[in-house]
XYZ file of C-alpha atoms in Angstrom:
459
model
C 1.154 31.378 12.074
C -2.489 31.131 12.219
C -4.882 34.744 10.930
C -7.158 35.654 13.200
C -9.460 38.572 12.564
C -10.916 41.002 15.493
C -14.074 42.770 15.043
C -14.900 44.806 17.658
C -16.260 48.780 17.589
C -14.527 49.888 21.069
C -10.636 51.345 20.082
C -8.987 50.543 23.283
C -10.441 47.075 23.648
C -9.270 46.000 20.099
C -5.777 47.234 20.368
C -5.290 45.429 23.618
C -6.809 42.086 22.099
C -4.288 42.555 18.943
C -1.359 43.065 21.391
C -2.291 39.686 23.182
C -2.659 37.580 20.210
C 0.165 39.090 18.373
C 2.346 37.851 21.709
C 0.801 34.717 21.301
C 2.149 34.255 17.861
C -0.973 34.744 15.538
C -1.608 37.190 12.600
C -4.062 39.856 13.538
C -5.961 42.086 11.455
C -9.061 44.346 12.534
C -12.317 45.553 12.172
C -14.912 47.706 14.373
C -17.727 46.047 12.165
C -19.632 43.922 10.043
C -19.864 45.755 7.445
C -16.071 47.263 7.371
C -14.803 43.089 8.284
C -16.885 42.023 4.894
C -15.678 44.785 2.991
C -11.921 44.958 3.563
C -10.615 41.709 4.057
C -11.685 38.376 2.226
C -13.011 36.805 5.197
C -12.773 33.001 4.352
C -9.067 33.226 3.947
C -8.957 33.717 8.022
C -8.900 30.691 10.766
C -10.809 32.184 13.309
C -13.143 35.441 13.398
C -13.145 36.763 16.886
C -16.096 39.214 17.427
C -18.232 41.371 19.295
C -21.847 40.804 19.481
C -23.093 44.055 20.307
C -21.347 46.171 16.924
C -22.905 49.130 15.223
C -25.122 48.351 12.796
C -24.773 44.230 12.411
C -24.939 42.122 15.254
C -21.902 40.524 15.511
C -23.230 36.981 15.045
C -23.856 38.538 11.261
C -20.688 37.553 10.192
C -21.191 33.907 10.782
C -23.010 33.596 7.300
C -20.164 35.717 5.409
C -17.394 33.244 5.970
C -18.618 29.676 5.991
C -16.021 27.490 7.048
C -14.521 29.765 9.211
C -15.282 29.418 12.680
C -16.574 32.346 14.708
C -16.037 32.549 18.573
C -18.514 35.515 20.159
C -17.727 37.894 22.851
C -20.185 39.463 25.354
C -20.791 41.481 27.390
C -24.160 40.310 27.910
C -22.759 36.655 29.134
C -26.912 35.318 29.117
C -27.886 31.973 28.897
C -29.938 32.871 25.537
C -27.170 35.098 23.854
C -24.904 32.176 24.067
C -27.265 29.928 22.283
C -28.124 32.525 19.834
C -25.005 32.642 18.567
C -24.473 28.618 18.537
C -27.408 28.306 16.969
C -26.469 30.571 14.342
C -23.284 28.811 13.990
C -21.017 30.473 16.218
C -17.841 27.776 17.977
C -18.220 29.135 21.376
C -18.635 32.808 22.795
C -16.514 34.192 26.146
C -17.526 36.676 28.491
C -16.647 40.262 28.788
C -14.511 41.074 31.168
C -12.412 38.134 30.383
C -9.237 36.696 31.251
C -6.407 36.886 29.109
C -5.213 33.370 29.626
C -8.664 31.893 29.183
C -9.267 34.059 26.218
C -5.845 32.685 24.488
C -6.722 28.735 25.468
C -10.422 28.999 24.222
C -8.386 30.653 20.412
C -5.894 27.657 20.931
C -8.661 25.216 21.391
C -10.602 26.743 18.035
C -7.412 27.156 15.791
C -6.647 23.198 16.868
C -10.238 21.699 16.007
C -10.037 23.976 12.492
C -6.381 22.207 11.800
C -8.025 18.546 12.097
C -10.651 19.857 9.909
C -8.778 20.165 7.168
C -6.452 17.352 7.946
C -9.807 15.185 7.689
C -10.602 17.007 4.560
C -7.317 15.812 2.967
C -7.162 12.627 4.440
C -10.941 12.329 2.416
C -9.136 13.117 -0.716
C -7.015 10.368 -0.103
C -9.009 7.525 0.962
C -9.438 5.883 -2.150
C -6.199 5.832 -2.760
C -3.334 2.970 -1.275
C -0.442 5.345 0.069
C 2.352 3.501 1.654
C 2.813 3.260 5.163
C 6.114 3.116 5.254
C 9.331 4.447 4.840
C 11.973 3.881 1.957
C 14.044 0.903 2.038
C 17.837 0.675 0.919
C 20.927 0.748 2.196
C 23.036 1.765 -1.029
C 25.236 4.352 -1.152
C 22.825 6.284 -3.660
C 19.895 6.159 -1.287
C 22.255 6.816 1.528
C 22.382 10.245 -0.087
C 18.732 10.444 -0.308
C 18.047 10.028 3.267
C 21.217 12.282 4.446
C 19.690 14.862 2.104
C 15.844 14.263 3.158
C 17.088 14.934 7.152
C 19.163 18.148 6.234
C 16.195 19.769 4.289
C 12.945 18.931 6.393
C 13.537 21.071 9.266
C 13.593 23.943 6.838
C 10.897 25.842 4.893
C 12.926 25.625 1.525
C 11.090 24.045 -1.727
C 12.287 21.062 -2.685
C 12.085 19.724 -5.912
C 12.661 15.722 -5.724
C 13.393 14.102 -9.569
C 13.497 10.359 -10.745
C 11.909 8.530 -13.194
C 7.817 6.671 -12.575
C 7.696 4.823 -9.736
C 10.851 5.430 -8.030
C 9.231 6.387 -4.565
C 8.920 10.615 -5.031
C 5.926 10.749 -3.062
C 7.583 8.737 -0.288
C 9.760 11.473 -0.110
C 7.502 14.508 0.129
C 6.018 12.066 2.705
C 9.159 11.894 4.848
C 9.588 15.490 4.172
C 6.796 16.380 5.530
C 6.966 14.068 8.505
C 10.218 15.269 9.403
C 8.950 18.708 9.373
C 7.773 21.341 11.973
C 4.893 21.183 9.670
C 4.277 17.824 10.295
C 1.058 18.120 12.516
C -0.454 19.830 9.428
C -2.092 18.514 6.218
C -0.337 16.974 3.599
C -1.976 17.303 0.496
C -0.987 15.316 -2.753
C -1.897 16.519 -6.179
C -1.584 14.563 -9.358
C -0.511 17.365 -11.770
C -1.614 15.186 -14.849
C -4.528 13.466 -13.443
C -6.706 15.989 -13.459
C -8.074 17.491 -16.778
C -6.378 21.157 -18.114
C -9.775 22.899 -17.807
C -10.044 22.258 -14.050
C -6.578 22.326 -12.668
C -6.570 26.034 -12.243
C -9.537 25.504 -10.200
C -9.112 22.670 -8.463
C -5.811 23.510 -7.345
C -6.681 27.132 -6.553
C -10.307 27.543 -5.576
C -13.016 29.517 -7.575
C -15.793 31.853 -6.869
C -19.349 31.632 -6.950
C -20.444 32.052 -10.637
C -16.690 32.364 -11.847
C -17.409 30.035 -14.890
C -20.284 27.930 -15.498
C -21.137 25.181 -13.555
C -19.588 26.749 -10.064
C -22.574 26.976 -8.467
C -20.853 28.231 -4.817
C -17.765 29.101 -3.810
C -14.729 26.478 -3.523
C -11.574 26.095 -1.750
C -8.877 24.748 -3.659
C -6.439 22.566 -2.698
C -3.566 24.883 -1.859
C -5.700 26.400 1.106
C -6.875 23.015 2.133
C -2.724 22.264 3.085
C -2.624 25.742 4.587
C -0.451 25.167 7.571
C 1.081 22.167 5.712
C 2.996 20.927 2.919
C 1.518 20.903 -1.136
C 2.778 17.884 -2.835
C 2.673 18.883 -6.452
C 3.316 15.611 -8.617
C 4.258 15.316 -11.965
C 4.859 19.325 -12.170
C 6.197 19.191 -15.496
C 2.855 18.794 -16.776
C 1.320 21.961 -15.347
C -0.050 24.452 -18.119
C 1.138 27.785 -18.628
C -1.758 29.510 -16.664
C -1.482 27.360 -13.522
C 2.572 28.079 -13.760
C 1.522 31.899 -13.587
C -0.622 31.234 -10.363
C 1.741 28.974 -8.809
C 4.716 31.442 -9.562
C 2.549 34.215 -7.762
C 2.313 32.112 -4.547
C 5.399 31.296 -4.437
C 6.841 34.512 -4.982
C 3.818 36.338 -2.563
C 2.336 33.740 -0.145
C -0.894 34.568 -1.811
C -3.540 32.448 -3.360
C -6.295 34.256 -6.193
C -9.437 31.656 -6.350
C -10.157 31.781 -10.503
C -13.362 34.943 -10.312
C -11.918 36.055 -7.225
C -10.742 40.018 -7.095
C -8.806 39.480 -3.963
C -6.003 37.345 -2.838
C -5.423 35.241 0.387
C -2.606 34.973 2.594
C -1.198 30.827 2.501
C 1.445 29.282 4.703
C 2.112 26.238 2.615
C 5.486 24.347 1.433
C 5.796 23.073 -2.187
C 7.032 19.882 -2.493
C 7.071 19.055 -6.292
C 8.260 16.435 -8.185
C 8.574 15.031 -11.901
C 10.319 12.526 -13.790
C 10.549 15.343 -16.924
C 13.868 16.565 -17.777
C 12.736 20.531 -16.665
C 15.518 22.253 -18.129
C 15.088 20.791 -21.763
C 11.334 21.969 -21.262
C 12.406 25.469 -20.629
C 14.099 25.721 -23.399
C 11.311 24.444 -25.431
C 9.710 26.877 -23.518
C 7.169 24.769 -22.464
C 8.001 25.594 -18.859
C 8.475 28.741 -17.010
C 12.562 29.632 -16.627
C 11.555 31.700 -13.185
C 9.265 29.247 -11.587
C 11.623 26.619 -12.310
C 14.240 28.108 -10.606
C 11.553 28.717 -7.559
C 11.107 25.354 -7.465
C 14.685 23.671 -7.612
C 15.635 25.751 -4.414
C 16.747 22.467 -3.003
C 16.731 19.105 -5.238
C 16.619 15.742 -4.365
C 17.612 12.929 -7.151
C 16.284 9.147 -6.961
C 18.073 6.588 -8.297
C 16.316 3.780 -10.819
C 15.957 0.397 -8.727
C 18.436 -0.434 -11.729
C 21.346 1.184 -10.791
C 21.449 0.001 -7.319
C 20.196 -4.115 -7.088
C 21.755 -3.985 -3.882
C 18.834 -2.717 -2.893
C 16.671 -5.471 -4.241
C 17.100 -8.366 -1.719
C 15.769 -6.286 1.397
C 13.380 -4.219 -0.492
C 11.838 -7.128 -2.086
C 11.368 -8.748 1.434
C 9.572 -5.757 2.660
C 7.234 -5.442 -0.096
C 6.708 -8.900 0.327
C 5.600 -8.798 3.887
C 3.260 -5.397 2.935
C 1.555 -7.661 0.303
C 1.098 -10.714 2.614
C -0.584 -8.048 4.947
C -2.684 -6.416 2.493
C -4.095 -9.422 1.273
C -4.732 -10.673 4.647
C -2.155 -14.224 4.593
C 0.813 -15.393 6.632
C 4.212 -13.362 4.943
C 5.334 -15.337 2.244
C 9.165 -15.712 1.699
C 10.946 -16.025 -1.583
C 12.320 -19.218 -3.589
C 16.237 -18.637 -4.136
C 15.258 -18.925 -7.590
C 12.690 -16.071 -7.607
C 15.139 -13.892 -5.384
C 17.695 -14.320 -8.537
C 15.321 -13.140 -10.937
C 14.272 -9.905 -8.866
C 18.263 -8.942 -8.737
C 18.440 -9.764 -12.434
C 15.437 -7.960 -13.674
C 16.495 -4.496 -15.159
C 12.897 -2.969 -13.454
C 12.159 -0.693 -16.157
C 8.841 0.285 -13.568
C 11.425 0.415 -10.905
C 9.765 -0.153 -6.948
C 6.010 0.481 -8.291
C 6.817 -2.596 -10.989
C 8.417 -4.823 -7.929
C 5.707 -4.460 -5.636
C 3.419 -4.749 -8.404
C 4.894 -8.501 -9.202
C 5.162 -9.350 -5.276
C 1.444 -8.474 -4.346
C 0.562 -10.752 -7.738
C 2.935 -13.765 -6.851
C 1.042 -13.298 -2.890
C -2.240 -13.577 -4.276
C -1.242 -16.232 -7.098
C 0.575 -18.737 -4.718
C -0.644 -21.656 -3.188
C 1.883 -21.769 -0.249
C 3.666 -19.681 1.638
C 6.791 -19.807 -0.630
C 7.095 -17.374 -4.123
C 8.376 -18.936 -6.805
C 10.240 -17.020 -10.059
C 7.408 -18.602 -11.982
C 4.585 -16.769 -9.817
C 6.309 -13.273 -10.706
C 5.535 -12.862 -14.399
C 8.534 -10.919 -15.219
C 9.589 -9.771 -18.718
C 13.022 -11.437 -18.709
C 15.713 -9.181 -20.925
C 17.403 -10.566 -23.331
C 21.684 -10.952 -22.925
C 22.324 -7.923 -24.345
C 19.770 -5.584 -22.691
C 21.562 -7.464 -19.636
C 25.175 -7.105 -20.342
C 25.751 -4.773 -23.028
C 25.488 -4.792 -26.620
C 28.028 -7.647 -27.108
C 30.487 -7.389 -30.533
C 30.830 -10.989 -30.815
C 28.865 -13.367 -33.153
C 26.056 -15.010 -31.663
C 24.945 -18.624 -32.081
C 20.676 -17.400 -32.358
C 20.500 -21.570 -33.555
C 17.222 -23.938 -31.037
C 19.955 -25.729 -29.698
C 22.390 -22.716 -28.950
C 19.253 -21.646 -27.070
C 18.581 -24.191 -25.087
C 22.285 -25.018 -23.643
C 23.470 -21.095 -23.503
C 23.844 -20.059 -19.837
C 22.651 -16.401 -21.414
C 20.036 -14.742 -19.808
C 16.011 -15.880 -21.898
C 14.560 -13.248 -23.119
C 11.051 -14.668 -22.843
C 8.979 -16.492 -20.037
C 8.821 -20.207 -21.939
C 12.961 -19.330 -22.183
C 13.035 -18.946 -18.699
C 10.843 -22.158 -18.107
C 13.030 -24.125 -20.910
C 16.919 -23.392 -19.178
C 14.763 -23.869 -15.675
C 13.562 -27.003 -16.241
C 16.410 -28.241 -18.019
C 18.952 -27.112 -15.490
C 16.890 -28.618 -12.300
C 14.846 -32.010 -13.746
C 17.717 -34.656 -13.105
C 18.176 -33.619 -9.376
C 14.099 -32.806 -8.707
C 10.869 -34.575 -9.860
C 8.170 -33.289 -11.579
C 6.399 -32.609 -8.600
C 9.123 -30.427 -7.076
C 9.646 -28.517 -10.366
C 5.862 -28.024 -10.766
C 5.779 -26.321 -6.735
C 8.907 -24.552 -7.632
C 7.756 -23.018 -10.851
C 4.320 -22.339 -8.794
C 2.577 -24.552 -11.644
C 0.329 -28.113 -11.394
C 2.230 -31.268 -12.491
C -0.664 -31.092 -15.646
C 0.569 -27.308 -16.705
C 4.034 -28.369 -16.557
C 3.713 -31.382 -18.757
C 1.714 -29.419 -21.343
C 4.514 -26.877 -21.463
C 6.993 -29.277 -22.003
C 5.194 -30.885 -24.764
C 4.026 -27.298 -26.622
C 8.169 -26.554 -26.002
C 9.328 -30.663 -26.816
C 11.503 -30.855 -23.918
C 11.493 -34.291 -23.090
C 11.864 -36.017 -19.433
C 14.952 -37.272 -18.580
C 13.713 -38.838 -15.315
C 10.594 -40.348 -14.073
């Protein structure tokens, strides 16, 4: 529901113009002038100012310069070639006749309110333009993830807020993302906010606009960015980490659909939906009391849990694939495919940095290999040891070089990995078929087998 204020001095004329936009499904408050529209109302937190030009006192066209940013659409009776590019030139979106139609009146508002939504889509696209967002959706077909997406479809339509927990890297944004896709919101902004990116001192205010002069350094006024996803959905990351003030503010809004800029006396009316998300456990930080009991409870009005990559490698196989075909596009080369090899040491790999840490190896082992095919060498990975793997085992183990070498256990380092590799593969391959598969030169891989003295068993 979009706010549109009316200024205009004749009774009759401004009740019938409230009735009409009402119908139409807008917000309308009034004003018979300048000076009463500046001093009741805080006129920036309106998407569109319809006035009068002729108004006592003021000229209508006055209260261009009192809400920047808002646009301003002019109505005349005096429909002359120079009042209408008086008011343009003074800023105004477009002016309308008087007597006007009432159809033509409500498609010229439709137009406005329409060009002010891209605006501030393009304002929080800007915010995000130096950052790589996926462009795609999740991936899995597990019975956890199932869940996910079964619980994603039931909640979008709604305005509930959702509060979407898993540990770093486990896709949370990707589901405010689909949340907000899904949405009838989803023509709106979506605007993503780092909780603990930006510094204690300015989250209040960047998340919540200040006034002019409200501290030093705020040398105008500024928008925060809860009224830039007015219309549209908040993404609030990493909430756990919000300080007590900003859980006072948010708690407000929440609880009022109002916004207070930091200086500011008055509050503004926001349509937005919270998504929020952390991997903190909340309720152990309310009873630390590190975290607000009643804005938790705001918050968690629907939750969504996301599995670790860990707890469901079924996963793996098809999410590793599309990763790997987003990295061969990013870095502009034909989509690689994986070895068998490397495809057994993504299912194997506990992922302690869960999808971020797999996409993460993929895009390296794209821009690292010579060919088209990824070996397990190209991927890096931190290989756990047997008992990270398996379980804390009760039986003795054999820790002896040789015990090493011949154990089927898993290595818990990268020259273990390239010791059971090369022993298990060099009497069926040469060394120019272990080197590609390892994604080394035949020179590296005879220096590593002299620095590890594992001798060649075939020329």
């Amino acid at each position: 529901m979009s706010r549109v204020l009316v200024i205009e001095d004749e009774p009759i004329i401004r009740t019938e113009l409230r009735r009409l936009l009402v119908r139409a499904g807008h917000d309308v408050s009034e004003a018979g002038s300048v000076h009463e529209a500046s001093s009741d109302y805080a006129l920036d937190s309106f998407d569109l100012v319809l006035s009068d030009l002729r108004l006592p006192g003021a000229p209508g066209t006055d209260i261009i310069a009192l809400c920047p940013g808002v646009p301003v659409l002019i109505m005349t009776s005096y429909a002359t070639v120079r009042s209408a590019v008086d008011a343009m030139k003074l800023g105004a979106v477009d002016y309308i006749a008087k007597p006007f139609d009432h159809d033509e009146l409500l498609m010229q508002v439709e137009r406005v309110l329409r060009e002010g939504l891209l605006t501030r889509q393009n304002a929080a696209l800007k915010r995000e333009v130096e950052q790589a967002h996926p462009v795609s959706g999740m991936v899995g077909s597990s019975a956890a993830m199932r869940e996910v997406f079964e619980r994603v479809r039931k909640v979008a339509p709604s305005p509930a807020t959702v509060l979407v927990l898993g540990e770093s890297g486990t896709g949370k944004e990707l589901v405010a993302r689909a949340l907000h896709a899904q949405s009838p919101r989803a023509d709106g902004p979506l605007v993503a906010v780092n909780c603990a990116a930006i510094p204690e001192g300015l989250l209040e205010s960047e998340l919540f606009g200040h006034e002019k002069g409200a501290f030093t350094g705020a040398q105008a006024a500024h928008p925060g960015l809860v009224e830039a996803a007015h219309g549209g959905t908040l993404f609030l990351d990493e909430i756990g980490e919000l300080p007590a003030p900003a859980q006072a503010r948010l708690l407000r809004m929440l609880q009022d659909g109002e916004v207070r800029r930091v200086g500011a006396t008055r509050s503004r009316k926001v349509d937005v939906r919270i998504v929020a998300a952390t991997h903190r456990d909340l309720p152990r930080r309310v009873q630390e009391g590190s975290f607000r009991q009643d804005l938790y409870f705001r918050l968690r009005v629907v939750e969504i849990r996301l599995p670790p990559l860990r707890e469901r490698t079924e996963d793996v196989p098809a999410l590793a694939r599309h990763l790997l075909e987003k990295a061969s596009r990013k870095v502009g080369r034909p989509t690689a495919s994986l070895a068998p090899e490397a495809m057994e040491a993504l299912t194997s790999h506990p992922w302690p940095g869960n999808v971020r840490e797999l996409e993460n190896a993929l895009e390296r082992a794209v821009i690292l290999a010579d060919g088209p095919v990824v070996t397990a060498g190209l991927l890096a990975l931190e290989l756990p040891d047997a008992a990270d793997r398996l379980g804390a085992s009760t039986e003795p183990t054999d820790t002896s070089p040789a015990a090493e070498e011949t154990s089927g256990a898993a290595p818990d380092s990268m020259e273990e990995y390239f010791r059971r590799f090369v022993m298990e593969h060099q009497e069926h391959m040469g060394e120019t078929e272990l080197a590609k598969r390892l994604g080394i030169s035949r020179k590296a891989l005879w220096e590593k087998r002299q620095k590890l003295g594992i001798p060649r068993t075939r020329a």
